[in-house]
Amino acid sequence: MKTAQLIKENIAEIDFPYKDGFIDEAGINNSLRHNQNPDASKIDEILQKSLSIETLTPDETACLINVKDPEIWEKMAQTALEVKKKVYDNRIVTFAPLYLSNHCINDCLYCGFRRSNKEVQRTTLSIEQVKKEIEVLAGEIGHKRLIVVYGEHPKTNVDYIASTIEAISQVKVKTKNGIGQIRRSNVNAAPMTVDDLKTLKKVGIGTFQVFQETYHRKTYETVHPQNTVKGNYLWRLYAMHRAMEAGCDDVGIGALFGLYDWKFEVMGLLYHSLELEEKFGVGPHTISFPRLEPAVNTPFSSDSSYMVGNDDFRKLVTVIRLAVPYTGMILTARENAKIRKDILPLGCTQTDASSKIGIGTYSQNLLQPHRKEQFTLGDTRSLDNVIRELAENGYITSFCTAGYRCGRTGDKIMDLLKCGKEGHFCKLNAVITFREWLDDFASDQTKAAGEKVIEKEILEIEKQMPGWYPKLLEAYNKTKTGQRDIYF
Ligand code: SAM
Ligand code: SF4
């Protein structure tokens, strides 16, 4: 089928009840303009609100964005970490990206997969090939969670997405001391209809992720050509409303930083969070803040005039943490190791490792993987290395996937997070799943660093949660003898 016809058919499907956006551009610009030079006592008040895990207002967020004094920024960074600790303690969740296809009918100026890019070799993996990828990810590296990524194309329609998610969950691989398996597949794909989303809900996806890329409508319409499906700003803006309507209540939003002014995008993410909270009683499960990276034969990806430097990147991550205190925050391997080490303590909760973003590159050793990649990765260190560094810095890596399997999703998890109760389950599950990983996959050096963290966690559980301590020990000892997938 010719691309033009594919696009026409897809655009014809776009019919939905929402006609007005909820991004009030004039309101955002006014907030940014009228909240210049906030005084220190005003900032203190705002930081107290973040610490009580309440979402900030647009004016409060604009005040933080406009801070000039480096000392106040330092205080904000420390508060961001405190907020993260209050909700998520010292846990970091790790995952791997899994790209299954680079066929795409869209033509986003910044993306290596755009349809006009003739330098990219197009591939869509078969179910058998998908399973081979999982054998490496779950059997050799030890991942339990994925973000599965798809272009937008009839070859990767909802039936393909559903059958690949099912295939992923079926692969079980014998490991050193147990069984390796992917237990949660989050999905990053194009916006869908409510019916399609219901299909994904049925096969049991984790978080449904769609990034708005830019909340600034004029920029959006420039970087997403109008004769493409993705050119429709509102169809994308309401992707998460449809997900909620379909019962997919764990949603991940994001902006691609580098397309427009970062200050505006942070306000856009806040407006999106407030809108979801107001309409559905549940905000985003995660916020992502990828920065534009160079992509093969894609000049725009290196010359945008809104590229975000490292200082501004620190600022925007800090403000997102403070503005939406309950949300998970994902720092990806687009960033290099040094930057990741610097940015993580600003309140990030999830990160990927051992990442490969070519199609089929976990199981095949391709000579020119970049010919199938969307952009270039900044950090290709192994999961073992990343976990060791985290452990040496006092973090416990959690492979917990219990939340959605116990029905702790959407508004249920939001309420638990806000009052700190979800943290109890998470602390127990982090210890059990980290034990599994150390016994199945860790190098000797990483194991040594990990043991110290586990020991400290177990002591804390004994002190802080005496009622749960005996149950933890029972599950822990069973895990040590090779039982797998015990969770609270
Ligand atoms: N095709 C789907 C879509 O566009 O929503 C989902 C997959 S797309 C491969 C995932 C995300 O990658 C996009 O939403 C975009 O934010 C990000 N991305 C695209 N090009 C990028 C680049 N050059 N550098 C960094 N991130 C990029
Ligand atoms: Fe396709 Fe997504 Fe890349 Fe746009 S960002 S070209 S929709 S894969």
XYZ file of C-alpha atoms and ligand atoms in Angstrom:
523
model
C 0.000 0.000 0.000
C 1.306 3.501 -0.839
C 2.245 5.697 2.136
C -0.163 8.459 1.082
C -3.067 6.031 1.241
C -1.938 4.611 4.584
C -1.914 8.108 6.016
C -5.317 8.970 4.593
C -6.845 5.845 6.150
C -5.264 6.565 9.495
C -6.310 10.198 9.514
C -9.867 9.139 8.635
C -9.962 7.200 11.910
C -9.312 10.323 13.907
C -12.660 11.351 15.259
C -13.024 12.152 18.925
C -15.110 14.377 21.171
C -12.417 16.734 22.470
C -12.101 19.840 20.352
C -10.357 22.356 22.600
C -6.912 21.941 24.052
C -6.260 22.324 27.773
C -2.889 23.992 27.196
C -3.574 27.663 27.790
C -0.613 29.221 25.978
C -1.472 32.782 26.964
C -1.925 31.613 30.580
C 1.494 29.894 30.563
C 3.202 32.949 29.114
C 1.465 35.197 31.649
C 2.503 32.988 34.563
C 6.099 32.985 33.358
C 6.041 36.765 32.843
C 4.296 37.724 36.098
C 6.308 35.553 38.447
C 9.768 37.002 37.856
C 12.202 37.462 40.756
C 10.236 35.560 43.433
C 11.547 36.308 46.920
C 13.202 33.642 49.052
C 10.291 33.337 51.519
C 7.842 32.704 48.673
C 10.132 29.932 47.360
C 10.324 28.410 50.852
C 6.526 28.280 51.017
C 6.398 26.551 47.633
C 9.049 24.022 48.666
C 7.007 23.180 51.769
C 4.041 22.456 49.526
C 6.153 20.089 47.374
C 7.334 18.364 50.540
C 3.728 17.728 51.527
C 3.378 15.937 48.145
C 0.900 18.402 46.664
C 0.950 19.327 42.980
C 1.996 22.958 42.477
C -0.078 25.569 40.641
C 1.124 27.124 37.362
C 2.101 30.367 39.178
C 4.088 28.471 41.808
C 5.850 26.436 39.125
C 6.652 29.612 37.173
C 8.184 31.108 40.348
C 10.551 28.121 40.611
C 11.436 28.274 36.921
C 12.305 31.973 37.261
C 14.668 31.675 40.227
C 18.007 33.357 39.449
C 19.979 32.903 42.683
C 22.274 29.808 42.424
C 21.964 29.230 46.180
C 18.180 28.957 45.914
C 18.591 26.533 43.005
C 20.841 24.440 45.242
C 18.193 24.452 47.950
C 15.592 23.436 45.372
C 17.802 20.545 44.223
C 18.138 19.317 47.804
C 14.379 19.574 48.328
C 13.790 17.661 45.094
C 15.828 14.773 46.483
C 13.967 14.997 49.795
C 10.625 14.824 47.975
C 11.790 11.783 46.021
C 12.986 10.074 49.199
C 9.675 10.762 50.911
C 7.735 9.028 48.151
C 10.230 6.507 46.744
C 12.976 6.254 49.411
C 16.379 5.201 47.957
C 14.858 2.921 45.296
C 15.637 3.123 41.602
C 13.702 0.989 39.144
C 15.607 -0.250 36.085
C 14.276 -1.311 32.705
C 15.380 -1.829 29.109
C 13.984 -0.246 25.958
C 12.937 -2.776 23.326
C 12.383 -1.450 19.804
C 10.357 -3.883 17.723
C 9.917 -1.945 14.495
C 11.174 1.153 12.730
C 8.504 1.281 10.057
C 6.723 4.595 10.364
C 4.220 6.571 8.287
C 5.037 9.832 10.061
C 7.754 12.294 9.194
C 8.783 13.937 12.471
C 11.649 16.239 11.576
C 13.820 15.120 14.505
C 13.465 11.317 14.312
C 15.693 8.815 12.507
C 12.646 6.610 11.806
C 10.785 9.308 9.862
C 9.456 7.958 6.611
C 11.521 10.255 4.379
C 14.786 8.976 5.885
C 16.169 6.693 3.205
C 19.341 5.946 5.229
C 17.491 3.721 7.683
C 17.002 0.009 7.027
C 13.387 -0.858 7.878
C 12.585 -3.936 9.920
C 9.625 -5.235 11.924
C 10.439 -8.218 14.125
C 8.467 -11.456 13.856
C 7.123 -13.064 17.037
C 9.994 -15.559 16.943
C 12.523 -12.742 16.689
C 10.843 -10.915 19.561
C 11.210 -14.033 21.710
C 14.932 -14.207 20.855
C 15.334 -10.647 22.129
C 13.646 -11.622 25.408
C 15.911 -14.631 25.860
C 18.836 -12.201 26.061
C 17.080 -9.466 28.046
C 15.488 -11.733 30.665
C 17.856 -14.712 30.501
C 21.308 -13.126 30.181
C 21.041 -9.524 31.403
C 18.322 -10.048 33.986
C 15.765 -7.407 33.104
C 12.230 -7.791 34.467
C 10.706 -4.634 32.958
C 10.669 -3.234 29.454
C 9.502 -0.208 27.618
C 8.466 -1.679 24.294
C 8.665 0.893 21.501
C 6.848 0.953 18.164
C 6.721 3.314 15.174
C 3.291 4.161 13.763
C 2.470 1.874 10.868
C -0.158 -0.713 9.816
C 2.531 -3.402 10.205
C 2.622 -2.542 13.917
C -1.100 -2.016 14.499
C -2.789 -2.860 17.781
C -2.969 -6.574 16.948
C 0.788 -6.672 16.417
C 1.357 -4.750 19.645
C -0.966 -7.070 21.595
C 0.572 -10.254 20.211
C 4.134 -9.095 20.853
C 3.272 -8.122 24.447
C 1.757 -11.570 24.972
C 4.779 -13.286 23.407
C 7.138 -11.307 25.668
C 5.344 -12.484 28.812
C 5.501 -16.123 27.722
C 9.297 -16.423 27.491
C 10.865 -18.070 30.539
C 14.601 -18.701 30.665
C 16.554 -20.872 33.090
C 19.095 -18.753 34.977
C 21.935 -19.570 37.405
C 19.602 -20.033 40.360
C 16.061 -19.621 39.067
C 13.979 -18.448 36.145
C 14.290 -15.195 34.194
C 11.143 -13.562 32.825
C 9.845 -10.158 31.800
C 7.113 -9.282 34.296
C 6.019 -5.870 33.117
C 5.897 -4.463 29.590
C 5.265 -0.751 29.386
C 4.379 0.462 25.904
C 5.528 3.573 24.020
C 3.469 3.821 20.867
C 1.351 6.189 18.837
C -1.913 7.548 20.298
C -4.783 5.097 19.815
C -8.544 4.809 19.795
C -10.347 3.780 22.994
C -11.154 0.377 21.450
C -7.507 -0.301 20.620
C -6.495 0.736 24.102
C -9.047 -1.674 25.572
C -7.304 -4.437 23.605
C -3.973 -3.464 25.166
C -5.532 -3.326 28.611
C -6.773 -6.888 28.102
C -3.320 -8.280 27.302
C -1.977 -6.617 30.438
C 0.335 -3.779 29.459
C 2.006 -1.785 32.232
C 2.275 1.964 31.664
C 0.989 3.411 28.388
C 3.421 6.108 27.329
C 2.937 8.834 24.728
C 5.116 11.954 24.716
C 3.510 15.157 23.481
C 6.978 16.095 22.144
C 6.132 19.813 22.388
C 3.131 21.444 24.032
C 3.661 24.564 21.914
C 1.133 24.186 19.148
C 2.831 26.201 16.432
C 6.125 24.369 16.967
C 4.262 21.066 17.082
C 2.693 21.772 13.730
C 6.058 22.760 12.236
C 8.003 19.671 13.307
C 5.147 17.246 12.516
C 4.119 17.808 8.901
C 0.401 18.429 8.522
C -0.111 15.672 5.964
C 0.854 13.057 8.566
C -1.202 11.417 11.317
C 1.117 12.785 13.968
C 0.497 16.281 12.604
C -2.777 16.357 14.591
C -1.873 18.108 17.873
C -5.180 17.474 19.643
C -5.337 13.775 18.738
C -2.044 13.378 20.578
C -2.873 15.783 23.414
C -5.905 13.685 24.368
C -4.158 10.304 24.010
C -4.145 9.834 27.782
C -7.798 10.815 28.181
C -8.638 7.946 25.846
C -6.269 5.628 27.722
C -8.061 6.451 30.990
C -11.409 5.934 29.329
C -10.226 2.496 28.188
C -9.152 1.579 31.718
C -5.393 1.994 31.124
C -4.911 4.162 34.190
C -1.106 4.010 34.414
C -0.075 6.621 31.883
C 3.311 8.159 31.106
C 3.629 11.637 29.631
C 6.712 13.471 28.387
C 8.161 16.266 26.316
C 11.084 16.056 23.929
C 13.302 18.847 25.217
C 15.016 20.795 22.432
C 12.009 21.458 20.206
C 10.835 24.609 22.012
C 11.631 26.705 25.116
C 12.149 24.318 28.072
C 10.314 26.656 30.440
C 7.154 26.436 28.351
C 7.440 22.627 28.106
C 7.749 22.227 31.887
C 4.567 24.308 32.244
C 2.934 22.116 29.563
C 3.773 18.949 31.522
C 2.286 20.558 34.628
C -0.929 21.537 32.794
C -1.210 17.982 31.451
C -0.777 16.544 34.966
C -3.353 18.936 36.447
C -5.820 18.120 33.671
C -5.525 14.357 34.275
C -5.837 14.866 38.037
C -8.948 17.002 37.567
C -10.709 14.828 34.988
C -9.752 11.359 36.239
C -8.534 11.838 39.816
C -5.164 10.421 38.812
C -2.104 12.147 37.420
C 0.677 10.699 35.278
C 2.358 7.568 36.621
C 5.585 8.798 35.024
C 7.004 11.902 33.376
C 9.822 11.565 30.820
C 12.124 14.385 29.777
C 14.224 13.119 26.851
C 16.598 15.607 25.259
C 16.931 15.712 21.509
C 19.838 13.507 20.359
C 21.563 13.317 16.974
C 19.941 10.821 14.608
C 21.292 9.332 11.369
C 20.691 11.594 8.362
C 18.460 13.882 10.446
C 19.959 17.392 10.460
C 17.170 18.900 12.600
C 18.179 16.644 15.505
C 21.493 18.512 15.767
C 20.549 22.067 14.787
C 17.364 22.957 16.646
C 17.669 26.444 18.133
C 16.105 25.307 21.442
C 18.705 22.677 22.409
C 18.856 22.380 26.207
C 22.305 22.685 27.815
C 23.319 20.771 30.938
C 22.613 23.629 33.371
C 19.089 24.113 32.104
C 18.590 20.334 32.059
C 19.382 20.235 35.799
C 16.906 23.040 36.357
C 14.065 21.494 34.417
C 14.434 18.107 36.125
C 14.453 19.833 39.526
C 11.302 21.813 38.758
C 9.396 18.798 37.389
C 10.219 16.879 40.597
C 8.970 19.731 42.769
C 5.899 20.563 40.673
C 4.488 17.010 40.410
C 5.904 15.431 43.569
C 4.188 12.025 43.389
C 5.091 11.087 39.822
C 7.777 8.637 38.679
C 10.559 10.340 36.706
C 12.464 8.527 33.965
C 16.080 9.356 33.122
C 17.168 7.513 29.987
C 20.451 6.292 28.504
C 20.169 9.076 25.922
C 22.253 10.906 28.562
C 25.880 9.921 29.147
C 27.087 8.259 32.355
C 28.448 11.460 33.899
C 25.248 13.420 33.355
C 23.129 10.536 34.608
C 25.115 10.495 37.846
C 24.559 14.230 38.253
C 20.840 14.263 37.326
C 19.626 11.116 39.110
C 19.760 12.667 42.622
C 17.401 15.449 41.527
C 14.521 13.083 42.122
C 14.582 10.525 39.295
C 13.014 7.150 40.042
C 13.651 5.029 36.942
C 16.522 4.490 34.545
C 17.459 2.081 31.766
C 20.695 0.125 31.366
C 22.335 -2.332 28.933
C 20.214 -0.412 26.465
C 20.217 -1.030 22.728
C 17.813 0.755 20.448
C 18.432 -0.921 17.109
C 15.791 -3.377 15.901
C 16.829 -6.913 16.881
C 20.127 -5.749 18.377
C 19.944 -7.595 21.691
C 20.017 -10.998 20.005
C 21.915 -10.185 16.805
C 25.341 -8.651 16.597
C 24.735 -6.156 13.852
C 27.692 -4.512 12.169
C 25.924 -1.212 11.617
C 23.217 -1.036 14.273
C 22.852 2.728 13.767
C 21.327 2.030 10.355
C 18.276 0.778 12.275
C 18.347 3.210 15.190
C 16.138 6.159 16.023
C 18.918 8.268 17.586
C 22.313 7.774 19.270
C 22.610 6.579 22.883
C 24.848 8.386 25.397
C 25.298 5.549 27.899
C 25.800 1.951 26.793
C 27.077 0.592 30.118
C 25.843 -2.830 31.211
C 23.064 -3.287 33.764
C 25.676 -4.866 36.047
C 27.845 -1.735 35.891
C 24.944 0.642 36.422
C 23.631 -1.364 39.378
C 27.094 -1.423 40.949
C 27.413 2.341 40.672
C 23.928 2.779 42.156
C 24.713 0.424 45.046
C 27.998 2.198 45.756
C 25.982 5.413 46.046
C 23.463 3.906 48.467
C 20.607 3.156 46.035
C 18.786 -0.165 45.906
C 17.804 -1.301 42.432
C 14.232 -2.508 42.462
C 12.901 -4.999 39.931
C 9.509 -4.881 41.568
C 6.543 -5.313 39.265
C 4.011 -6.128 41.967
C 2.005 -2.885 41.827
C -0.061 -3.513 38.742
C -0.250 -7.253 39.356
C -1.884 -6.532 42.746
C -4.231 -3.928 41.295
C -2.255 -1.027 42.756
C -2.612 1.241 39.720
C -4.228 4.564 38.826
C -5.913 6.424 41.672
C -5.224 3.544 44.088
C -1.464 3.866 43.737
C -1.651 7.690 43.683
C -3.381 7.746 47.062
C -0.929 5.212 48.500
C 2.050 7.178 47.151
C 0.799 10.459 48.554
C 0.393 9.042 52.060
C 3.620 6.997 51.851
C 1.904 3.572 52.181
C 2.835 2.228 48.730
C 6.404 2.730 49.906
C 6.004 -0.084 52.469
C 5.232 -2.682 49.823
C 7.888 -1.252 47.546
C 10.583 -1.469 50.209
C 9.855 -5.163 50.802
C 9.593 -5.991 47.115
C 12.811 -4.121 46.304
C 14.747 -6.353 48.722
C 13.245 -9.580 47.361
C 13.715 -8.682 43.693
C 17.238 -7.321 44.232
C 18.134 -10.590 46.003
C 16.868 -12.508 42.947
C 18.928 -10.406 40.572
C 22.118 -10.583 42.652
C 21.880 -14.381 42.829
C 21.024 -14.842 39.149
C 23.033 -12.224 37.284
C 25.491 -10.112 39.316
C 29.265 -10.120 38.852
C 31.247 -10.733 42.056
C 32.080 -7.047 42.432
C 28.471 -5.928 41.990
C 27.258 -8.638 44.324
C 29.599 -7.374 47.036
C 28.284 -3.809 46.664
C 24.679 -5.063 46.531
C 24.991 -7.179 49.709
C 25.823 -4.075 51.735
C 22.715 -2.281 50.466
C 20.465 -5.278 51.156
C 21.823 -5.658 54.671
C 21.043 -2.010 55.441
C 17.532 -2.315 53.947
C 16.710 -5.392 56.025
C 17.812 -3.611 59.214
C 15.617 -0.641 58.311
C 12.619 -2.892 57.686
C 13.139 -4.554 61.085
C 13.153 -1.118 62.735
C 10.542 0.741 60.706
C 8.073 -2.063 59.891
C 8.359 -4.662 62.677
C 4.988 -6.183 61.738
C 6.240 -7.019 58.246
C 9.724 -8.138 59.249
C 8.968 -11.863 59.829
C 7.078 -12.043 56.502
C 10.012 -10.405 54.747
C 12.490 -12.884 56.240
C 10.350 -15.815 55.153
C 10.127 -14.542 51.564
C 13.804 -13.587 51.553
C 14.947 -17.031 52.666
C 12.730 -18.748 50.092
C 14.222 -16.498 47.416
C 17.735 -17.392 48.519
C 16.941 -21.058 47.934
C 15.828 -20.377 44.347
C 12.099 -19.589 44.619
C 11.212 -16.737 42.285
C 8.573 -14.044 41.904
C 7.442 -13.773 45.519
C 5.889 -10.357 46.141
C 3.765 -8.370 48.568
N 6.244 6.377 17.268
C 5.721 6.641 18.535
C 5.606 8.113 18.783
O 6.188 8.893 18.055
O 4.950 8.435 19.751
C 6.494 6.086 19.674
C 7.902 5.771 19.537
S 9.060 7.049 19.346
C 10.124 5.906 18.667
C 9.501 7.377 21.046
C 9.983 8.748 21.407
O 11.326 8.938 20.986
C 9.283 9.890 20.750
O 8.056 10.145 21.393
C 10.277 11.032 20.880
O 10.034 11.806 22.040
C 11.626 10.318 21.054
N 12.570 10.713 19.996
C 12.359 10.748 18.674
N 13.448 11.223 18.024
C 14.374 11.500 18.983
C 15.706 12.038 18.954
N 16.308 12.392 17.825
N 16.358 12.192 20.134
C 15.772 11.852 21.293
N 14.524 11.332 21.386
C 13.823 11.169 20.235
Fe 7.603 7.785 13.726
Fe 7.528 8.180 16.366
Fe 9.768 8.633 14.961
Fe 7.741 10.259 14.661
S 8.909 9.929 16.590
S 8.932 9.395 12.980
S 6.023 8.866 14.887
S 8.781 6.685 15.272
